[in-house]
XYZ file of C-alpha atoms in Angstrom:
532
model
C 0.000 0.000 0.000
C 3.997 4.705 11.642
C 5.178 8.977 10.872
C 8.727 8.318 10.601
C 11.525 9.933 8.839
C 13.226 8.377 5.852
C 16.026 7.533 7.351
C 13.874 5.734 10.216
C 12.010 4.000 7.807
C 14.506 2.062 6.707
C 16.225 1.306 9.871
C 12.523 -0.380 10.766
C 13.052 -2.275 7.282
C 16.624 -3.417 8.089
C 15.755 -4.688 11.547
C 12.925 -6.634 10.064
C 15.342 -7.965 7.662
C 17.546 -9.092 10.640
C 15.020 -10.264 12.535
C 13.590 -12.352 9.498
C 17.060 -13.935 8.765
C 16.421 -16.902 10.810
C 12.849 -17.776 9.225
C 14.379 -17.332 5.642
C 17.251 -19.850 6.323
C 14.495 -22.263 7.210
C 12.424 -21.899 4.164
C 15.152 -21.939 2.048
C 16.228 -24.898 3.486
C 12.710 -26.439 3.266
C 12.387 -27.048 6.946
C 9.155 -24.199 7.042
C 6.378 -25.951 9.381
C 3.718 -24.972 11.310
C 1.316 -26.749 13.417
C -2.199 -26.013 12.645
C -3.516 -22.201 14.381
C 0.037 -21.733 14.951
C 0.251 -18.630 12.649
C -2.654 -17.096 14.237
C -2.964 -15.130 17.650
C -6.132 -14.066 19.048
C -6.553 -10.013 19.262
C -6.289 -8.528 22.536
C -9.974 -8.328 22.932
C -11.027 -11.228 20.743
C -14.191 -8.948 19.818
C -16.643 -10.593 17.295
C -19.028 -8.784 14.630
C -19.661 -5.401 13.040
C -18.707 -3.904 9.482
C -16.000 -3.148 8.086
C -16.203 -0.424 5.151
C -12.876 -0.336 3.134
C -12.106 2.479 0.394
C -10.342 1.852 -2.896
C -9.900 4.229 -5.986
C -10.024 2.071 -8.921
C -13.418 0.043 -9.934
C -12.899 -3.715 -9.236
C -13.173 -4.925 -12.897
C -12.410 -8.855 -12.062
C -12.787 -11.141 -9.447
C -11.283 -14.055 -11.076
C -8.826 -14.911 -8.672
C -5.925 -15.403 -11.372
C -6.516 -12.644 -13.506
C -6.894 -9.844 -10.870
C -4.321 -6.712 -11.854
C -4.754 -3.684 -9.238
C -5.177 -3.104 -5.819
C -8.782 -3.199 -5.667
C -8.979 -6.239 -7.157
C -6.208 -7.884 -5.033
C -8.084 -6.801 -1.796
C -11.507 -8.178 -3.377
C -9.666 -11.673 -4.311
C -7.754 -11.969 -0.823
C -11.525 -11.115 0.835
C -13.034 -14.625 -0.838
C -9.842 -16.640 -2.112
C -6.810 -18.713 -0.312
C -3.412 -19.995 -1.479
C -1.142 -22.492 -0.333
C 1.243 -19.853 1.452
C 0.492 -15.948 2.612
C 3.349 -13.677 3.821
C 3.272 -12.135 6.928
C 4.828 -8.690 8.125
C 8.622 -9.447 7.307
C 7.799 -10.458 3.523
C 8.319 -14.178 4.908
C 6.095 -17.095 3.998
C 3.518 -18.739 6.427
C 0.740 -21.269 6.248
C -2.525 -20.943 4.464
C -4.328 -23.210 3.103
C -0.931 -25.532 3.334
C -0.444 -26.923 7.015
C 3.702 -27.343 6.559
C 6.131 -28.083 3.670
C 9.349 -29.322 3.315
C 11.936 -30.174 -0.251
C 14.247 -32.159 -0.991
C 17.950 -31.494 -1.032
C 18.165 -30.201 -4.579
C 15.276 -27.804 -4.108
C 13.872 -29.026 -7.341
C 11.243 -30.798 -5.255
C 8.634 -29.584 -2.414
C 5.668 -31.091 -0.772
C 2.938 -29.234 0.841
C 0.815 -30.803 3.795
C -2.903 -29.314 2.965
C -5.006 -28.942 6.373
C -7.216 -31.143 7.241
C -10.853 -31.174 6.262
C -10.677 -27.782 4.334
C -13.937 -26.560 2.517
C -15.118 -24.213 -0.080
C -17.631 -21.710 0.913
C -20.548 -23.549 0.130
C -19.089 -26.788 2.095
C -17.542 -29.088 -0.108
C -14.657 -30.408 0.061
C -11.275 -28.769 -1.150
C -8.659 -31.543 -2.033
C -5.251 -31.752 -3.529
C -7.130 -31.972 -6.960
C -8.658 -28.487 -6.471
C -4.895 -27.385 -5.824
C -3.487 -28.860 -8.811
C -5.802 -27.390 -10.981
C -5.664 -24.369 -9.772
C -1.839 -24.187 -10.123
C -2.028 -25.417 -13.484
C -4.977 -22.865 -14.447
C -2.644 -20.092 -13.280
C 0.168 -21.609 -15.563
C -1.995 -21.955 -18.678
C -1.082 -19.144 -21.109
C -4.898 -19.022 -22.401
C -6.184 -17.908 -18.298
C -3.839 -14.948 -18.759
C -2.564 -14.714 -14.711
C -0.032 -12.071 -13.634
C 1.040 -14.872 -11.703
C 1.984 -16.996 -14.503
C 5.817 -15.807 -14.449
C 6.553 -15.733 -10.745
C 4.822 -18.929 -9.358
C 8.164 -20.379 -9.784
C 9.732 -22.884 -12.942
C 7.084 -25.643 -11.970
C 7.488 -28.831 -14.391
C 4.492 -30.199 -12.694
C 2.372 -31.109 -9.942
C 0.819 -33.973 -8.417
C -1.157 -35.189 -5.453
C 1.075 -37.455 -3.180
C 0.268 -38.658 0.319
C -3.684 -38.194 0.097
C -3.573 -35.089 1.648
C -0.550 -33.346 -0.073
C 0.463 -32.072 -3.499
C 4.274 -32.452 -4.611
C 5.963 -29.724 -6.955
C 8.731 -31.055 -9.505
C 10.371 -28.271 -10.786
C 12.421 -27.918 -13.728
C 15.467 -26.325 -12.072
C 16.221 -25.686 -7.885
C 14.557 -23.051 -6.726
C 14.420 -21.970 -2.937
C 11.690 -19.565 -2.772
C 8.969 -21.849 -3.954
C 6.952 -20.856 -0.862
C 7.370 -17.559 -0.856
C 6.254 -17.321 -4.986
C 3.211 -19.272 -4.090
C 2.080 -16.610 -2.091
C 1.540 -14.252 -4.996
C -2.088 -12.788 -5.084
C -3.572 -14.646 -8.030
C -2.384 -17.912 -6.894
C -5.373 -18.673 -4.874
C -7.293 -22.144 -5.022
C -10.657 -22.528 -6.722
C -12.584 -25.756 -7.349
C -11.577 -28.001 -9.888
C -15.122 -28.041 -11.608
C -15.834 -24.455 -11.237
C -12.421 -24.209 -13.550
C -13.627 -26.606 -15.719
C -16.395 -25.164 -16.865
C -14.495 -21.813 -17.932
C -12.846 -18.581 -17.043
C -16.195 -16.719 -17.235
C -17.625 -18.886 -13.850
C -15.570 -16.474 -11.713
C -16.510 -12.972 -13.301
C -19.288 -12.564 -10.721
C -19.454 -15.272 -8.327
C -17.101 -16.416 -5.457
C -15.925 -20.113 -5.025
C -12.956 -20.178 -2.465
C -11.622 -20.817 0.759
C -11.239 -17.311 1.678
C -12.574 -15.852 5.281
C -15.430 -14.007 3.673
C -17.865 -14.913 0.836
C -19.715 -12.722 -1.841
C -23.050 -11.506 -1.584
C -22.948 -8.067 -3.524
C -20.960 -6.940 -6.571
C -21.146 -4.179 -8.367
C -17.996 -3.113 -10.201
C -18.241 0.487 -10.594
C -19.488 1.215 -6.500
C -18.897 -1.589 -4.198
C -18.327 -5.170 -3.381
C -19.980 -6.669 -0.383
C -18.613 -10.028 1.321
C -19.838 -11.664 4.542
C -18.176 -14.124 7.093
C -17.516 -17.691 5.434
C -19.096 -20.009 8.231
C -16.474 -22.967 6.239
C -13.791 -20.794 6.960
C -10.433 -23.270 8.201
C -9.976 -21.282 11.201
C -12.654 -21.451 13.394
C -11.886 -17.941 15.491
C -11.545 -16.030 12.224
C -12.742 -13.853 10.555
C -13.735 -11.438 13.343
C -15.795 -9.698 11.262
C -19.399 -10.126 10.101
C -19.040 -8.394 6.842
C -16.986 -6.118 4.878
C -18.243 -3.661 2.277
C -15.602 -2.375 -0.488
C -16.484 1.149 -1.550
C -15.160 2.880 -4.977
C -13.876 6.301 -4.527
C -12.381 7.861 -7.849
C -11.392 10.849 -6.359
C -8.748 11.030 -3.527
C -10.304 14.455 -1.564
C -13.602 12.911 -1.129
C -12.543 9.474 -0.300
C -10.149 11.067 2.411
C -13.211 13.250 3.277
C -15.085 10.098 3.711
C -12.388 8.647 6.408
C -12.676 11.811 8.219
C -16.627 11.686 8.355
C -16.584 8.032 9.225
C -18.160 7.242 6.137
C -15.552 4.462 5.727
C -13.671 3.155 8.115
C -10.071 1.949 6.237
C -8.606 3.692 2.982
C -7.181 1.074 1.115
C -4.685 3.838 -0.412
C -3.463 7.304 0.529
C -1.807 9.686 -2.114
C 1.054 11.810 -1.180
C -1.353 15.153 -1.378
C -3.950 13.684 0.986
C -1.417 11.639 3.915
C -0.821 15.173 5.354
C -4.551 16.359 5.848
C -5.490 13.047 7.248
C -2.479 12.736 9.814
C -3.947 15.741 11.619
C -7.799 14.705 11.655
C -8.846 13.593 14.725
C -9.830 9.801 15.562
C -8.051 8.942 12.121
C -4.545 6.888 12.100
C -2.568 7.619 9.355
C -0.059 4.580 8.249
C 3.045 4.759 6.633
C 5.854 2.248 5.961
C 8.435 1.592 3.484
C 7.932 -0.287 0.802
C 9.474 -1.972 -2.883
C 7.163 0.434 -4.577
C 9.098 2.392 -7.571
C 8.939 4.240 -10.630
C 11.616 3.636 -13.412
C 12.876 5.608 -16.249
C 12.823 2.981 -18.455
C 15.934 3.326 -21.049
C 15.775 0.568 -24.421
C 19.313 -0.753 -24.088
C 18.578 -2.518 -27.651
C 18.459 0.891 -29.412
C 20.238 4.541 -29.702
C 21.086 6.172 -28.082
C 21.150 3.776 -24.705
C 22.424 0.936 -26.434
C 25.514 2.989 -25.527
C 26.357 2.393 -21.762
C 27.861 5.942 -21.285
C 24.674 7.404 -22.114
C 22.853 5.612 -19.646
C 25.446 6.674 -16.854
C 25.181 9.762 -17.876
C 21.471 10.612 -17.255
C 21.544 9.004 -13.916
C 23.919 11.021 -12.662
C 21.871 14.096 -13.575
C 19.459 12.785 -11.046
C 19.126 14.451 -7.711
C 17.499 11.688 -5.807
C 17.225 13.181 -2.535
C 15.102 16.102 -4.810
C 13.284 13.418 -6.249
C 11.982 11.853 -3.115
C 10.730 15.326 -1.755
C 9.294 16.464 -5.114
C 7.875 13.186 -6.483
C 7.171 11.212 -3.433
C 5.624 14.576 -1.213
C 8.569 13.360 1.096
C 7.312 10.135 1.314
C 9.321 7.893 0.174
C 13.238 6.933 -0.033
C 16.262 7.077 -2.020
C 16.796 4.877 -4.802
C 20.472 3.694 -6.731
C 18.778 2.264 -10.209
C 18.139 -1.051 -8.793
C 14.713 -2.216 -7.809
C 15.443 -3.610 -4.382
C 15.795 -2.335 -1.031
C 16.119 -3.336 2.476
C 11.926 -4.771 2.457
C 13.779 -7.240 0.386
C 15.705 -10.369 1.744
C 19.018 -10.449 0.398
C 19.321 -6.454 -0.265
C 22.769 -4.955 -0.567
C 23.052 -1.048 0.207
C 24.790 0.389 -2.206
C 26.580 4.061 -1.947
C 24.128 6.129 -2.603
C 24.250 8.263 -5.940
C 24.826 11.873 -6.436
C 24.829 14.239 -9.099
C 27.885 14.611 -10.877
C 26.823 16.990 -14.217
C 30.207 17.397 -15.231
C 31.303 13.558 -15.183
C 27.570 13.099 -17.237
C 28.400 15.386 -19.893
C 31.919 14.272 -20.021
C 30.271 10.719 -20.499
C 28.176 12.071 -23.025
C 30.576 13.454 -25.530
C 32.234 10.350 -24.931
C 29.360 8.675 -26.747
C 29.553 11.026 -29.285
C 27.142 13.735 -28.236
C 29.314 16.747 -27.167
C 26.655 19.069 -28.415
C 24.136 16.960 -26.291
C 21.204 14.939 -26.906
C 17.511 15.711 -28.026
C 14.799 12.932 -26.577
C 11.344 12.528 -25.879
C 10.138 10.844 -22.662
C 6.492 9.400 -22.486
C 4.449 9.364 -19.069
C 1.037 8.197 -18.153
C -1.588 10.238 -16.388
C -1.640 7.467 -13.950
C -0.739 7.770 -11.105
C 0.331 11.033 -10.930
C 3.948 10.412 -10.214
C 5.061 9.307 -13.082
C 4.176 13.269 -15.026
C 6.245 14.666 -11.776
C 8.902 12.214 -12.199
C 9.483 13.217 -15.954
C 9.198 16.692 -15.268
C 12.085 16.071 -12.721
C 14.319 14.513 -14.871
C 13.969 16.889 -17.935
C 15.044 19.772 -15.563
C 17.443 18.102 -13.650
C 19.216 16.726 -17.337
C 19.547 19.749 -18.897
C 22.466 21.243 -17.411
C 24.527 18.423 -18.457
C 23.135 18.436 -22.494
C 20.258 16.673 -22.298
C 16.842 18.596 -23.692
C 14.289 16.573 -22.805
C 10.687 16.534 -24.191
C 7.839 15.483 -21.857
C 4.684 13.997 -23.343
C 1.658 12.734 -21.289
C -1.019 10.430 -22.127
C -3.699 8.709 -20.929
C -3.011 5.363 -19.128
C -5.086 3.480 -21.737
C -3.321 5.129 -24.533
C 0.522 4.174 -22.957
C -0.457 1.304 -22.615
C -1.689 0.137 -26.204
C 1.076 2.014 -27.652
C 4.139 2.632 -25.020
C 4.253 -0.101 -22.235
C 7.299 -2.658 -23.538
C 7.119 -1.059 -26.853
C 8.863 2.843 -26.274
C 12.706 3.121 -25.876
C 11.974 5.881 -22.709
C 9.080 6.305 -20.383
C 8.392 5.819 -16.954
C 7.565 2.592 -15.352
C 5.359 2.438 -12.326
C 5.851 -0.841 -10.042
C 4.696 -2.442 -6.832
C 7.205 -4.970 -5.224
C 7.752 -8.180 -5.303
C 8.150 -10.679 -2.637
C 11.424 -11.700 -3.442
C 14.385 -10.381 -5.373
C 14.013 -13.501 -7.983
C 10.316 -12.897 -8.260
C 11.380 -9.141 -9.372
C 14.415 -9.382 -11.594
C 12.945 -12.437 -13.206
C 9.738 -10.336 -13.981
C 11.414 -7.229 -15.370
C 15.260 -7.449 -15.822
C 16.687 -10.611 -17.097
C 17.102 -10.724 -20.699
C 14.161 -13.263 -20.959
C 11.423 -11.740 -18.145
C 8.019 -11.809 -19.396
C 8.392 -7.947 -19.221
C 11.733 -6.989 -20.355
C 10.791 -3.368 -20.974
C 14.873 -2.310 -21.299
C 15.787 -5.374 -23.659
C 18.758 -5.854 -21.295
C 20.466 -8.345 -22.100
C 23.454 -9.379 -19.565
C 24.433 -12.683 -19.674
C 26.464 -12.329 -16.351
C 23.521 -10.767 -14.264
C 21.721 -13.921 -15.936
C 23.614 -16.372 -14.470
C 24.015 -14.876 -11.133
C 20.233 -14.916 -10.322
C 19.899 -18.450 -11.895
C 22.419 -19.739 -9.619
C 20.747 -17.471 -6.327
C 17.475 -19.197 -7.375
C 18.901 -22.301 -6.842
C 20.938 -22.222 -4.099
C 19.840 -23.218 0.169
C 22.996 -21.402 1.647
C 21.927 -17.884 2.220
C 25.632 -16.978 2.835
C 26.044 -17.415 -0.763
C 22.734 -16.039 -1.714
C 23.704 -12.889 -0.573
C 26.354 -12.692 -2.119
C 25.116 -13.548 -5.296
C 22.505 -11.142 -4.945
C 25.027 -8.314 -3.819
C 26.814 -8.993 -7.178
C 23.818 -8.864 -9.197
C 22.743 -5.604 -7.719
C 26.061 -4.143 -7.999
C 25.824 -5.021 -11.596
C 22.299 -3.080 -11.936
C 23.199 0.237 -10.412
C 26.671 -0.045 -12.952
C 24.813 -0.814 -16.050
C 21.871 1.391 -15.391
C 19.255 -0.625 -17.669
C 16.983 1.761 -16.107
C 17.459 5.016 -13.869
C 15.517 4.349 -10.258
C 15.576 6.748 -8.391
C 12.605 6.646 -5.738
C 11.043 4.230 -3.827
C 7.611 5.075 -2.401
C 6.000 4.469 0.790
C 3.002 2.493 1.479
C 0.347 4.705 2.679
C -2.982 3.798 4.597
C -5.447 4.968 6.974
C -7.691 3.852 9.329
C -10.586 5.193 12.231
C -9.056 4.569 15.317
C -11.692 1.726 16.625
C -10.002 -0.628 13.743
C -7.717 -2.713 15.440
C -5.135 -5.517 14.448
C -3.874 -3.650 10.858
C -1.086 -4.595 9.617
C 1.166 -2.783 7.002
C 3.039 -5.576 4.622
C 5.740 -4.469 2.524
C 4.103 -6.548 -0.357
C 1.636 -3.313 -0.802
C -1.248 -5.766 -2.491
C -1.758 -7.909 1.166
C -4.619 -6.430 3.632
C -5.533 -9.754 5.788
C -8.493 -8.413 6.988
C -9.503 -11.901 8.397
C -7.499 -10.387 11.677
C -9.004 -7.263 11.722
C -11.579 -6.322 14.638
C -13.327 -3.376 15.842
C -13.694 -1.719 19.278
C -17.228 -1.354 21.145
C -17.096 2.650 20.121
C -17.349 1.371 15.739
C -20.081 2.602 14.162
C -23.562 0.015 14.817
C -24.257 -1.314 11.119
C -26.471 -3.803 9.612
């Protein structure tokens, strides 16, 4: 998607990197378990019933589990749909819907335990068969999942044990659990997928806490308590009610009235007003949210390495964070990872050095400087700052910069992975793999800068498949290193997660995976608003 300083928010990331470091070793060694509840802690209260009302900005278009895109939708999904695995607060993998796993010594094999006597919301049974074709639904390229690139390099899966599922891969990879945690990898019955895509475009069929009873795409989505639900103390609440609110004044407006009760997401412009309204909490956290200049190393002029340098040293980052961010937000070196992530290495953080950029740009044969045009999209806003930014911050050193904005609709049919320079706009991933693997190795499903590096390749192949986290870091130091060298794309701000809640909602959590809300373990105090 907590008032701290940058700085501070980043020491709270690198101590919940540290304190993580123990629970990552065990995953990656494939010694995860849990015993059944043990993820779960009652709240302080343990206060059943009331509603919930939850704000988002963007219509929820889908409710297919494995073909939601955006926030809204992700929230929606999580509301009515489980997966094998869920992270918790320190990015780290913990039981859902599977009870404990465990792989072999090559990591090219794991085996999840599935709980006992789980059940879709309208009581039937949900078996290993549901799981497997849910998995392989998400990996078809005709059901068209986000997921279908970061679930991991799964050769196949099949039901072992009678109440587990087994995972051969086609090469070692350690973070299985963690990638089957991603948002669209939820489990849905085996006969509801068999009958076609189209079943889950207005009705629920999962696992999840709550089950639909309302849906309308445009206003609001209405889901009560699942009675099947695996854990018999959750959810806590009777019913939740997600409200669409295209503009960001009057749904902040609407938190302040009590209208709703949790804002799903906070712009920049509105964090400030809200902080100061009374019996409203505003949340902030760091996060692996960025925007990238994206920079087509296939073409001229940033086939040409020099050029590249040279533009991000134009960049004043520390500028950026305050002008692009509102503050909010942290200093980035052109890679996409920071310390939410396990396995980040900080890097010396980048000034701007104008005369070494237009040195390095005559070196590349453009003493008289260059002449581009960078594209942004009117959504969100940050990405028109951002390219403002850079086109006054480039000039000194020779670059003259055109900015053109468009709709979102329009860079997307004619810009995203198809332009040479534009600005990205990305939530984080889960894990470093699950990033590069979706953006920056030369054959990611998204490869917007056609880099190609054979060496960065390799390291993250090798990382992927290896237990010892010793050696994991240091591969992943290397490959990072490699990033903010090469500069397949200038990054230069990372942006907080931003939320807000009335101050009878208790047990919200902030995860650094910015798409994760767990409202299962949300409850409200006696003093909530009375709803029916």
């Amino acid at each position: 998607m907590n008032e701290q300083p940058d700085g501070a928010c980043e020491d709270v990331a690198r101590e919940a990197h540290a304190r993580r470091g123990f629970l990552v070793k065990m995953a990656a060694l494939g010694l995860s378990t849990a015993l059944p509840g043990a993820a779960f802690s009652a709240p302080p209260a343990g206060r059943r019933g009331g509603v919930l009302r939850v704000s988002v900005s963007q219509a929820i278009s889908k409710i297919n589990p494995f073909q939601a895109r955006v926030i809204s939708e992700y929230l929606a999904v999580e509301l009515m749909y489980s997966g094998l695995t869920r992270l918790n607060t320190d990015n780290v993998a913990e039981p859902d819907l599977a009870l404990s796993w465990s792989s072999n010594e090559k990591l090219d094999e794991w085996t999840f335990k599935l709980r006992p006597s789980l059940k879709f919301r309208d009581g039937t049974a949900c078996t290993p068969g549901d799981v497997i074709a849910s998995i392989k639904a998400v990996l078809d390229a005709k059901t068209g999942s986000p997921a279908r690139q970061n679930i991991g390099p799964i050769a196949d899966v099949v039901s072992t044990a009678g109440d587990s599922v087994t995972f051969k891969l086609s090469t070692p990879y350690a973070d299985l659990p963690t990638a089957l945690s991603h948002p669209n990898a939820k489990v849905v019955p085996a006969a509801v997928i068999a009958r076609g895509m189209d079943t889950m475009a207005r009705e629920s069929f999962g696992t999840g806490p709550f089950t639909l009873v309302q849906f309308e795409s445009e206003r609001i989505l209405v889901a009560t308590r699942n009675e099947h639900y695996y854990d018999p103390q959750r959810p806590y609440l009777d019913r939740v009610e997600v409200k669409v609110y295209p503009d960001a004044t009057s749904e902040g407006s609407a938190l302040m009235s009590g209208d709703i009760d949790l804002m799903s997401q906070v712009q920049p412009t509105e964090f400030a007003r809200l902080s100061k309204a009374p019996r409203v909490k505003a949340l902030r956290a760091a996060s692996g949210t960025f925007s990238n200049i994206i920079l087509g190393c296939n073409q001229k002029p940033f086939n040409d390495i020099r050029v590249r340098q040279a533009l991000a040293l134009t960049v004043d980052r520390k500028a950026m964070v305050d002008f692009v961010a509102e503050g909010y937000g942290s200093v980035a070196n052109d890679t996409p990872i920071n310390a939410s992530y396990p396995f980040f290495s900080k890097q010396p953080d980048k000034v701007p050095d104008i005369a070494q950029a237009r040195k390095l740009l005559a070196d590349a044969g453009y003493a008289n400087g260059l002449t581009l045009t960078l594209i942004a999209s009117d959504v969100p806003s940050v990405r028109t700052q951002m390219a403002v930014a850079l086109r006054e911050m480039a000039k000194p050193a020779g670059f003259d910069i055109e900015v053109q904005t468009m709709p979102h609709a329009t860079y997307l049919e004619q810009v995203w992975r198809k332009g040479a320079f534009y600005i990205g706009y990305y939530a984080g991933q889960p894990t470093i793999d699950a990033l590069v693997s979706q953006l920056y190795t030369s054959t990611a499903a998204w490869n917007e800068t056609h880099w190609d590096n054979k060496q960065f390749d390799a390291l993250i192949e090798q990382a992927r498949g290896t237990a010892d986290n010793a050696q994991r870091q240091k591969l992943y130091a290397e490959a990072q290193a490699l990033m903010r060298t090469e500069v397949p794309a200038v990054i230069p701000v990372f942006f907080d997660l931003l939320r807000a809640h009335r101050d009878y909602v208790n047990n919200f959590a902030m995860y650094p995976r910015g798409v994760l809300f767990r409202l299962d373990e949300v409850w409200l105090a006696e003093n909530a608003p009375k709803r029916t």
